[in-house]
C-alpha positions as a printed NumPy array, in Angstrom:
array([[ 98.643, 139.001,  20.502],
       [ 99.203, 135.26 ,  20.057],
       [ 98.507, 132.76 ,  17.171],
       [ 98.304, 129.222,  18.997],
       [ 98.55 , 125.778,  17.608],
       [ 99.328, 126.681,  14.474],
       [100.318, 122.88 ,  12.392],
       [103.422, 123.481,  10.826],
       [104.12 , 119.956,   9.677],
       [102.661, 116.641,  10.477],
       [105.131, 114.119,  12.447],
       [105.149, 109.784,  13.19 ],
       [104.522, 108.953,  17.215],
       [103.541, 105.79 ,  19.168],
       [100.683, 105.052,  20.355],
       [100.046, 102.634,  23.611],
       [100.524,  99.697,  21.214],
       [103.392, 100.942,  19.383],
       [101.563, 101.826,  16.296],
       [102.959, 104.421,  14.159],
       [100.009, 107.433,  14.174],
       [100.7  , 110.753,  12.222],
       [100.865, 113.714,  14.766],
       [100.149, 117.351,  14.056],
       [103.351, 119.53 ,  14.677],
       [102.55 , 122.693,  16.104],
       [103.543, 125.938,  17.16 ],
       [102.269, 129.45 ,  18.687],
       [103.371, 133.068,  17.695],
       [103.511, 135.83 ,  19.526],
       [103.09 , 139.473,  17.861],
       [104.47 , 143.004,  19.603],
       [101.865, 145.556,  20.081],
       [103.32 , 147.493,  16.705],
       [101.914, 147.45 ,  13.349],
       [105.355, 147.014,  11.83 ],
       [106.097, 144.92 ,   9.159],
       [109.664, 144.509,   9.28 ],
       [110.353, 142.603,  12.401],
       [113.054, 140.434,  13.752],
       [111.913, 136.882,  14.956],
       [112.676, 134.876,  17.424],
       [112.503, 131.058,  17.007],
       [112.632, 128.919,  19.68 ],
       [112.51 , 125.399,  20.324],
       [112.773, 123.975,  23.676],
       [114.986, 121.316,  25.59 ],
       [113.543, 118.046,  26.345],
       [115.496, 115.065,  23.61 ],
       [111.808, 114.109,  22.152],
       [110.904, 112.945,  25.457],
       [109.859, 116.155,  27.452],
       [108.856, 119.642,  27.279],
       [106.509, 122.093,  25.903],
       [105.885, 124.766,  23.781],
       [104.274, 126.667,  26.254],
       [105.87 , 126.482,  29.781],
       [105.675, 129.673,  32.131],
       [109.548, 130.448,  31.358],
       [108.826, 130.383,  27.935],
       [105.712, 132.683,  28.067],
       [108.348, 134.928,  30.046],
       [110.564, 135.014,  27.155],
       [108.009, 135.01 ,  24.7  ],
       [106.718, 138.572,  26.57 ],
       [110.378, 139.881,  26.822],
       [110.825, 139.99 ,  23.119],
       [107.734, 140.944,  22.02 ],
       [107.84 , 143.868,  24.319],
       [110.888, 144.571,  22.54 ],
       [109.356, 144.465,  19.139],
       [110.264, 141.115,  17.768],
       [108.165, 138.137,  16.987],
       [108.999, 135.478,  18.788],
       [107.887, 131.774,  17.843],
       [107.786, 128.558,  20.108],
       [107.115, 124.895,  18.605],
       [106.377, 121.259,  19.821],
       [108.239, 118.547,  18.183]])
């Protein structure tokens, strides 16, 4: 199970004309097929230096399946 584009905070970006414009920060979750409530998460946040990357790139999905098949929650944001 996944939770996507959850807004965890709201950021300042650039638009074409260089004018400040408040962005949603967000983030997905992804659950292990368990109804336990004590679980172990795994936060990640990706490479990139503000420039580059996303939250949901096919390596991450991989991970994001690894440890949820493992029993943790595991948690990938955009910044």
């Amino acid at each position: 199970m996944v939770d996507e584009d959850i807004t965890y905070a709201n950021g300042l970006s650039l638009d074409a004309m260089s004018i400040k414009i408040e962005k949603p920060q967000l983030l997905d979750v992804y659950y292990p097929d368990n109804t336990s409530t004590n679980r172990p998460v795994y936060m990640f946040i990706h490479g990139g230096g503000f420039t580059g990357g996303i939250k949901h790139k096919p390596e991450i999905l991989d991970m994001a399946n690894y440890y949820t098949s493992r029993g943790w929650v595991f948690v990938s944001i955009d910044y």
